[in-house]
XYZ file of C-alpha atoms in Angstrom:
169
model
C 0.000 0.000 0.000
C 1.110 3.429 -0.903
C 0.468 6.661 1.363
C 1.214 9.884 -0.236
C 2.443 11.102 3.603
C 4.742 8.689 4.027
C 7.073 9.742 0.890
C 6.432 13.314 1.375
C 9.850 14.705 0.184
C 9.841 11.969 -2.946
C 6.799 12.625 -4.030
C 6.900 17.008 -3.485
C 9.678 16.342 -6.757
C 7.684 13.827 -8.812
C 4.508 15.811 -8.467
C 6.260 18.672 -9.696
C 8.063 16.650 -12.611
C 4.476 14.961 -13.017
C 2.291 18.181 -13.089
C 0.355 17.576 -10.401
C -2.062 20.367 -9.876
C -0.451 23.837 -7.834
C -3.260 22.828 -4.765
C -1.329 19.209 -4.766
C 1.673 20.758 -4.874
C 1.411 23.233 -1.890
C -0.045 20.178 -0.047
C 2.847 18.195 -0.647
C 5.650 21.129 -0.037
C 4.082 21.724 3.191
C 2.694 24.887 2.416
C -0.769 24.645 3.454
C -2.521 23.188 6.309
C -4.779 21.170 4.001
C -2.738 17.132 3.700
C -3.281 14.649 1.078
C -3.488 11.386 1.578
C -3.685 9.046 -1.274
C -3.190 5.086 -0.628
C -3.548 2.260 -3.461
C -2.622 -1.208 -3.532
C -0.272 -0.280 -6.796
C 0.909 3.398 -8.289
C 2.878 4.091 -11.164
C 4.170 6.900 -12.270
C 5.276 7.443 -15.905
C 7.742 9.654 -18.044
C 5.025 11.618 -19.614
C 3.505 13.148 -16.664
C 0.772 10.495 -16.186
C 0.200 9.083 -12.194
C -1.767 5.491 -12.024
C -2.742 4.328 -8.820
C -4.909 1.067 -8.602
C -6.707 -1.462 -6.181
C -8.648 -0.148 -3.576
C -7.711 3.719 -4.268
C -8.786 6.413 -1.707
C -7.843 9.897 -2.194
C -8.463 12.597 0.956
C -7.823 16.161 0.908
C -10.046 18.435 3.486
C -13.240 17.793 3.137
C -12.913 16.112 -0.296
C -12.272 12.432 -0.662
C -12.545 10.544 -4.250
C -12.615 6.369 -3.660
C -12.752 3.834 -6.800
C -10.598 1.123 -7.862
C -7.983 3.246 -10.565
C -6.996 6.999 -10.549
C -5.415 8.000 -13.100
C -3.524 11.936 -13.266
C -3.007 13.675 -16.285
C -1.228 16.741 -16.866
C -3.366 19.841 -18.930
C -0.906 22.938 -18.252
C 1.514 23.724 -16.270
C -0.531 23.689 -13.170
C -4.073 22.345 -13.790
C -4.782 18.407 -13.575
C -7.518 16.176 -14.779
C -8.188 12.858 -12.362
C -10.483 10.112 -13.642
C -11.724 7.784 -10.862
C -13.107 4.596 -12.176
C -14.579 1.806 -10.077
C -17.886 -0.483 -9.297
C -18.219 2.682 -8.355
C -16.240 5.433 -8.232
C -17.331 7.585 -5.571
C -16.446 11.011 -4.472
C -17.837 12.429 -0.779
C -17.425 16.258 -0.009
C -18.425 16.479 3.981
C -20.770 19.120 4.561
C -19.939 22.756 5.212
C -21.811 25.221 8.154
C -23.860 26.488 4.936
C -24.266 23.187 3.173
C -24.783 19.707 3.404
C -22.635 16.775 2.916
C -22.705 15.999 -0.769
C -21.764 12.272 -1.922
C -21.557 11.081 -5.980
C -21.125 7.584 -7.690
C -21.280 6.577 -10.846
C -18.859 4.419 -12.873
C -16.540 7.107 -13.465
C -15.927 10.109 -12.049
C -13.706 12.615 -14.369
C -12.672 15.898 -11.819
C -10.593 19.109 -13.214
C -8.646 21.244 -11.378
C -9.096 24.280 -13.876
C -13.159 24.163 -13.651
C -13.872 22.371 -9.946
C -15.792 20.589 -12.047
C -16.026 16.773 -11.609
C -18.569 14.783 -14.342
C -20.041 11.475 -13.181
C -21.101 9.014 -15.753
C -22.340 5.363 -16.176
C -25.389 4.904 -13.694
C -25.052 8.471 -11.786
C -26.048 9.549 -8.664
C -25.165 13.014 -6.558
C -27.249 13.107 -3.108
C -26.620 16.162 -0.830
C -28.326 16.039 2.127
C -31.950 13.867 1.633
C -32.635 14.945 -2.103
C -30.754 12.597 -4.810
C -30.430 13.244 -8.561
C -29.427 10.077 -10.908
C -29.478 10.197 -14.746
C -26.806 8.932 -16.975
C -24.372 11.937 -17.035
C -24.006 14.660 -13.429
C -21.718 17.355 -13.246
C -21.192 18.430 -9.320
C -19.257 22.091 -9.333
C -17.381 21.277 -5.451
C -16.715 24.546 -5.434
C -20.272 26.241 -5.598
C -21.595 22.772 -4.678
C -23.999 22.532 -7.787
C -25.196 19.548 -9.016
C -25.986 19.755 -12.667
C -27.913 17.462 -14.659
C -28.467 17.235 -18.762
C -30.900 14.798 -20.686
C -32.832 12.288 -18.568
C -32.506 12.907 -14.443
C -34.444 11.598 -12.017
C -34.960 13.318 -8.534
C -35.816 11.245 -5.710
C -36.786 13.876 -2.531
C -38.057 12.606 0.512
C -41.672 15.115 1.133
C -43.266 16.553 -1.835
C -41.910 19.988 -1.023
C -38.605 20.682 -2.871
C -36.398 23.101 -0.729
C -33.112 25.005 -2.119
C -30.438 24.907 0.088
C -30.054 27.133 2.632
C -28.359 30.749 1.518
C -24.983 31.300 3.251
């Protein structure tokens, strides 16, 4: 098993050699508060930036943690990343906030960039925050408005027939 704190030093160069987004970085250079802790049965890391870490994968920053059995990091720029989490399912869990409730996703994959906050679920999707759920075939969840957006079929599953937005910060 790999953990991400355990190599801190090693891995501080090879994210910066791999591209690994500026957030990641600062994590792993110990310049914010925030850790990362990633843990797989298996990682490799290749030549052209790419990071893949399989069997039993769990990634947990804050209040963000992404589960599923393969991530795999690419490099877009110099400091934005793209992670696809893929699994039976992949499942991502952002704990709630004093303005908002937990929020938790899983579909088959779950495709997150660090240039939009945007991660898009697909294959049999499903975003719940708090007791409302939305499932359809393709979600996007925005983590950092916490906005779950839904295109062509959704269904909404709520538990009263009154549908409440969230509460305002």
């Amino acid at each position: 098993m790999y953990r991400i704190n355990a190599w801190l030093l090693v891995f501080a160069a090879m994210a910066a050699q791999a591209g690994v987004s500026e957030q990641v970085q600062k994590v792993l250079s110990g310049q914010t508060q925030e850790p990362v802790n990633l843990s797989a049965d298996r990682a490799e890391w290749r030549e052209d930036g790419v990071m893949i870490y399989e069997g039993h994968v769990r990634l947990v920053s804050g209040a963000l943690s992404l589960e599923g059995s393969r991530i795999e990091v690419r490099r877009l720029d110099a400091a934005q990343t793209e992670a696809e989490v893929s699994g039976t399912p992949a499942r991502l869990v952002h704990a709630a906030s004093a303005q908002s409730p937990a929020v938790s996703a899983e579909s088959k994959t779950l495709l997150m960039n660090s240039k939009t906050g945007q991660v898009q679920l697909s294959g049999d999707a499903r975003v719940a925050r708090g007791a409302e759920t939305l499932a359809g075939d393709v979600l996007r969840y925005d983590v950092t408005a916490r906005r779950i957006l839904g295109a062509g079929r959704i269904r909404m599953e709520v538990p009263s027939a009154t549908i409440a937005p969230p509460p305002k910060p």
